[in-house]
Amino acid sequence: MALANLRIKLAKPEPSWQLCLLGVIGATIAAIFIILFRLAFESIQLIYLQNVDDYTSLTEIQRFITPIIATLGILLVAWVTGFKYSRSGIPFVIHRLKTAYGAIPFLNTINQFFGSIFALAGGFSIGREGPAVHIGAACSTILAKRFSLPQNSMRTLCACGVAAGISASFNTPLAAVIFVMEVILREYKLHMFVPVILASIVGSLMTHAVFGSYHEYEFFAYLVIDYAHYPWLILFGVLLGCLAKLFNVGMLAVIRVSQHQHMTVRLLVAALIMGTMGYWVPESMGSSVSAIDLILEEEMVFTLIISLLCAKMIATIGVLGLGIPGGIIGPTLGIGAIAGALMSLLVGIFFNDMRFAGDYALLGMAGMLAATLNAPLAALLTIIELADQLQLALPAMVVITSAYLTSSQFLKNRSIFLQQLEFQNLSYQPSPVENILQKYGVLAYLEDKYQIIKDTEEANLSEIIRAAPGDEQIIVHCPAEDDEPEQFKLVQYDLNQHPLEHEGPAYRLSTMPAVDSQATLSEAYFALVEMRQGAVYVYHKDPANIIGIVSFNKIRGLLTKGAI
């Protein structure tokens, strides 16, 4: 009974402590698996590297063959799952959130977990946040599946898992919340906001417990930028907007060219690209740690930095476009940092001061992330939290706005995630009607004033209708016969028949579609939309176990509420 009441409570898009508690539990499960994931690939790296993500200690041949060996591991995992569950990462999570309320297939998660461990351990230019988001979403929605919770609450739990994943990956709890709202959900709703905040806190706290209290880029020196730099910051933002457009176009071009190739061919080509880039420019391997270490050296060489930028761009576009499982945010931050180092060389010549590499690297990360993902607020908070520098806010806002406007308004660049979804024909944008109705579970509008009678003679049915209270619905149970399946039919008054032409009540029977108790009003609406009348019956687990009905008039009332 308590669980039934909980389901009814969660079917409504309202703030509730129960949903918050489920979000915390789901985030805890997600954070545990994400921490295990991170420990796994870092432990493998430390077997043959001196430091995590530092491939400069390897020889040229070792850097060339390492991605190839990792690809064989990825293909082994894909072979075990029959090469059918290769879609993964943030775009796939967005698609599942919008079309399946965040439910992630188990085998996709297996591919993402183990495939990304191989990819990150093998030096591919990918980020760990993509797998973390996927794993977090899958772990959090386990609760909704286990307890048959309404699917609208599953959507919230999925968002909680994503927030826990980002927060546990980078220790950026505030940026994780904004990322979920701005990039994943693309809306701000209070009943989802609080559980997502709590999930993000859990992810950050568990990261602290295992890896200690730290910020990813807190080693950067404090900013020394003054107002004389602001014209240069605007120019820098414009250049980053162009670079982001080039990055997105390149990524889609690789996807387009390789889409008809078998997964084995694509991943082996990706390994060759990464191995070649790693052979010539070792700092291009891994997420971005080696590249950032290089640009923070006192003596920066222009040719080395420009070659690093080209290698990092080619490697990231190639491996992600060809389907290596991993995230895009990590390498995007690296590309932005390298672009910032290049810009600092130009600015240093003008000001006769070469101290700005770290400052412009941080600003480059912010601008590149904002322009690539079309997420300016998430980019701003990400960099502030990663560097633990609040004074970064104002110059970062200048770079982010100029980069974002250049990319989105002048170059018509859109979020790389949404472009990937469109190119792969994965829907992510429900209709306005669906968008409203998916927020309500059918249990929120359940009507329980009804009686079920056996299929009977018309005369007897007339008597039953006369005796029934005015607000009670009559449902006729028609058992399965021959080729006819079992049906439930709703008794409706037929206003088209003249009352003087019939001795009893003028009525007709309309077949009621069945809807699971986990469903939202969206499923109920589309089951009735052609008839534009009648009702669906709601069952729990067994289609014969009716727990209530939802009428079309109730749904229409919700859609037209407040209409003039």
CSV table of N, CA and C in Angstrom, one decimal, residues 151-217:
chain,number,residue,atom,x,y,z
A,151,GLN,N,7.0,6.6,-15.2
A,151,GLN,CA,8.1,6.9,-16.1
A,151,GLN,C,8.5,8.4,-16.0
A,152,ASN,N,7.6,9.3,-15.6
A,152,ASN,CA,8.0,10.7,-15.5
A,152,ASN,C,9.0,10.8,-14.3
A,153,SER,N,8.9,10.0,-13.3
A,153,SER,CA,9.9,10.1,-12.2
A,153,SER,C,11.2,9.4,-12.6
A,154,MET,N,11.1,8.4,-13.5
A,154,MET,CA,12.4,7.8,-14.1
A,154,MET,C,13.2,8.8,-14.8
A,155,ARG,N,12.5,9.7,-15.5
A,155,ARG,CA,13.2,10.8,-16.2
A,155,ARG,C,14.0,11.7,-15.3
A,156,THR,N,13.4,12.0,-14.1
A,156,THR,CA,14.1,12.8,-13.1
A,156,THR,C,15.3,12.0,-12.5
A,157,LEU,N,15.1,10.7,-12.3
A,157,LEU,CA,16.2,9.9,-11.7
A,157,LEU,C,17.3,9.8,-12.8
A,158,CYS,N,17.0,9.8,-14.0
A,158,CYS,CA,18.0,9.8,-15.1
A,158,CYS,C,18.9,11.0,-15.0
A,159,ALA,N,18.2,12.2,-14.9
A,159,ALA,CA,18.9,13.5,-14.8
A,159,ALA,C,19.8,13.5,-13.5
A,160,CYS,N,19.3,12.9,-12.4
A,160,CYS,CA,20.1,12.8,-11.2
A,160,CYS,C,21.4,12.0,-11.5
A,161,GLY,N,21.3,10.9,-12.2
A,161,GLY,CA,22.4,10.1,-12.5
A,161,GLY,C,23.4,10.8,-13.4
A,162,VAL,N,22.9,11.6,-14.3
A,162,VAL,CA,23.8,12.4,-15.2
A,162,VAL,C,24.6,13.4,-14.3
A,163,ALA,N,23.9,14.1,-13.4
A,163,ALA,CA,24.5,15.1,-12.5
A,163,ALA,C,25.6,14.4,-11.7
A,164,ALA,N,25.2,13.3,-11.1
A,164,ALA,CA,26.2,12.6,-10.3
A,164,ALA,C,27.4,12.2,-11.1
A,165,GLY,N,27.2,11.8,-12.4
A,165,GLY,CA,28.3,11.4,-13.2
A,165,GLY,C,29.3,12.5,-13.5
A,166,ILE,N,28.7,13.7,-13.9
A,166,ILE,CA,29.6,14.9,-14.1
A,166,ILE,C,30.3,15.3,-12.9
A,167,SER,N,29.6,15.4,-11.8
A,167,SER,CA,30.1,15.8,-10.5
A,167,SER,C,31.2,14.9,-10.0
A,168,ALA,N,31.0,13.6,-10.2
A,168,ALA,CA,32.0,12.6,-9.7
A,168,ALA,C,33.2,12.6,-10.6
A,169,SER,N,33.0,13.0,-11.9
A,169,SER,CA,34.2,13.0,-12.8
A,169,SER,C,35.1,14.2,-12.6
A,170,PHE,N,34.5,15.4,-12.5
A,170,PHE,CA,35.4,16.6,-12.4
A,170,PHE,C,35.3,17.3,-11.1
A,171,ASN,N,34.5,16.8,-10.1
A,171,ASN,CA,34.4,17.5,-8.8
A,171,ASN,C,33.8,18.9,-9.1
A,172,THR,N,32.8,19.0,-9.9
A,172,THR,CA,32.2,20.3,-10.2
A,172,THR,C,30.7,20.2,-10.0
A,173,PRO,N,30.2,20.2,-8.7
A,173,PRO,CA,28.8,20.0,-8.4
A,173,PRO,C,27.9,21.0,-9.0
A,174,LEU,N,28.3,22.3,-9.0
A,174,LEU,CA,27.4,23.4,-9.5
A,174,LEU,C,27.3,23.3,-11.0
A,175,ALA,N,28.5,23.1,-11.7
A,175,ALA,CA,28.5,23.0,-13.1
A,175,ALA,C,27.7,21.8,-13.6
A,176,ALA,N,27.7,20.7,-12.8
A,176,ALA,CA,27.0,19.5,-13.1
A,176,ALA,C,25.5,19.8,-13.2
A,177,VAL,N,25.0,20.5,-12.2
A,177,VAL,CA,23.6,20.8,-12.2
A,177,VAL,C,23.2,21.7,-13.4
A,178,ILE,N,24.0,22.7,-13.7
A,178,ILE,CA,23.6,23.5,-14.9
A,178,ILE,C,23.8,22.8,-16.2
A,179,PHE,N,24.8,21.9,-16.2
A,179,PHE,CA,25.0,21.1,-17.4
A,179,PHE,C,23.7,20.2,-17.7
A,180,VAL,N,23.2,19.6,-16.6
A,180,VAL,CA,22.0,18.8,-16.8
A,180,VAL,C,20.8,19.6,-17.3
A,181,MET,N,20.6,20.8,-16.7
A,181,MET,CA,19.5,21.6,-17.1
A,181,MET,C,19.6,22.3,-18.5
A,182,GLU,N,20.9,22.7,-18.8
A,182,GLU,CA,21.1,23.4,-20.1
A,182,GLU,C,21.4,22.5,-21.3
A,183,VAL,N,22.0,21.4,-21.0
A,183,VAL,CA,22.4,20.5,-22.2
A,183,VAL,C,21.5,19.2,-22.3
A,184,ILE,N,21.3,18.6,-21.1
A,184,ILE,CA,20.6,17.3,-21.1
A,184,ILE,C,19.0,17.5,-21.2
A,185,LEU,N,18.5,18.2,-20.1
A,185,LEU,CA,17.1,18.4,-20.1
A,185,LEU,C,16.6,19.5,-21.0
A,186,ARG,N,17.4,20.6,-21.0
A,186,ARG,CA,17.1,21.8,-21.8
A,186,ARG,C,15.9,22.5,-21.3
A,187,GLU,N,15.7,22.4,-20.0
A,187,GLU,CA,14.6,23.1,-19.3
A,187,GLU,C,14.9,23.2,-17.8
A,188,TYR,N,14.3,24.1,-17.1
A,188,TYR,CA,14.4,24.3,-15.7
A,188,TYR,C,13.1,24.1,-15.0
A,189,LYS,N,13.0,23.0,-14.2
A,189,LYS,CA,11.8,22.7,-13.5
A,189,LYS,C,12.1,22.5,-12.0
A,190,LEU,N,11.4,23.1,-11.1
A,190,LEU,CA,11.7,23.1,-9.7
A,190,LEU,C,11.7,21.7,-9.1
A,191,HIS,N,10.7,20.9,-9.6
A,191,HIS,CA,10.5,19.5,-9.0
A,191,HIS,C,11.7,18.6,-9.4
A,192,MET,N,12.4,19.0,-10.5
A,192,MET,CA,13.6,18.2,-10.9
A,192,MET,C,14.9,18.9,-10.4
A,193,PHE,N,14.8,20.2,-10.2
A,193,PHE,CA,16.0,20.9,-9.8
A,193,PHE,C,16.6,20.4,-8.5
A,194,VAL,N,15.8,20.3,-7.4
A,194,VAL,CA,16.3,19.9,-6.1
A,194,VAL,C,16.9,18.5,-6.1
A,195,PRO,N,16.2,17.5,-6.6
A,195,PRO,CA,16.8,16.1,-6.7
A,195,PRO,C,18.1,16.1,-7.4
A,196,VAL,N,18.2,16.9,-8.5
A,196,VAL,CA,19.5,17.0,-9.3
A,196,VAL,C,20.6,17.6,-8.5
A,197,ILE,N,20.3,18.7,-7.7
A,197,ILE,CA,21.3,19.3,-6.8
A,197,ILE,C,21.8,18.3,-5.8
A,198,LEU,N,20.9,17.5,-5.2
A,198,LEU,CA,21.3,16.6,-4.2
A,198,LEU,C,22.1,15.5,-4.8
A,199,ALA,N,21.8,15.0,-6.0
A,199,ALA,CA,22.6,14.0,-6.7
A,199,ALA,C,24.0,14.5,-7.0
A,200,SER,N,24.1,15.7,-7.4
A,200,SER,CA,25.4,16.3,-7.7
A,200,SER,C,26.2,16.4,-6.5
A,201,ILE,N,25.6,16.8,-5.3
A,201,ILE,CA,26.3,16.8,-4.1
A,201,ILE,C,26.9,15.4,-3.7
A,202,VAL,N,26.1,14.4,-3.9
A,202,VAL,CA,26.5,13.1,-3.5
A,202,VAL,C,27.7,12.7,-4.4
A,203,GLY,N,27.6,12.9,-5.7
A,203,GLY,CA,28.7,12.6,-6.6
A,203,GLY,C,30.0,13.3,-6.2
A,204,SER,N,29.9,14.6,-5.8
A,204,SER,CA,31.1,15.3,-5.4
A,204,SER,C,31.7,14.8,-4.1
A,205,LEU,N,30.8,14.5,-3.1
A,205,LEU,CA,31.3,14.0,-1.8
A,205,LEU,C,32.0,12.7,-1.9
A,206,MET,N,31.4,11.8,-2.8
A,206,MET,CA,32.0,10.5,-2.9
A,206,MET,C,33.4,10.6,-3.7
A,207,THR,N,33.5,11.5,-4.6
A,207,THR,CA,34.8,11.8,-5.2
A,207,THR,C,35.8,12.3,-4.2
A,208,HIS,N,35.4,13.2,-3.3
A,208,HIS,CA,36.2,13.6,-2.2
A,208,HIS,C,36.7,12.5,-1.4
A,209,ALA,N,35.8,11.6,-1.1
A,209,ALA,CA,36.1,10.5,-0.2
A,209,ALA,C,37.2,9.5,-0.8
A,210,VAL,N,37.2,9.3,-2.1
A,210,VAL,CA,38.1,8.4,-2.7
A,210,VAL,C,39.3,9.1,-3.2
A,211,PHE,N,39.2,10.2,-3.9
A,211,PHE,CA,40.3,10.8,-4.6
A,211,PHE,C,40.8,12.1,-3.8
A,212,GLY,N,40.2,12.5,-2.7
A,212,GLY,CA,40.6,13.6,-2.0
A,212,GLY,C,39.9,14.9,-2.6
A,213,SER,N,40.1,16.0,-1.8
A,213,SER,CA,39.5,17.3,-2.2
A,213,SER,C,40.4,18.0,-3.1
A,214,TYR,N,40.0,18.1,-4.4
A,214,TYR,CA,40.9,18.8,-5.4
A,214,TYR,C,40.0,19.4,-6.5
A,215,HIS,N,40.6,20.2,-7.3
A,215,HIS,CA,40.0,20.8,-8.5
A,215,HIS,C,41.0,20.4,-9.6
A,216,GLU,N,40.4,20.1,-10.7
A,216,GLU,CA,41.1,19.5,-11.9
A,216,GLU,C,42.3,20.4,-12.3
A,217,TYR,N,42.0,21.7,-12.4
A,217,TYR,CA,43.0,22.7,-12.9
A,217,TYR,C,43.3,23.8,-11.9
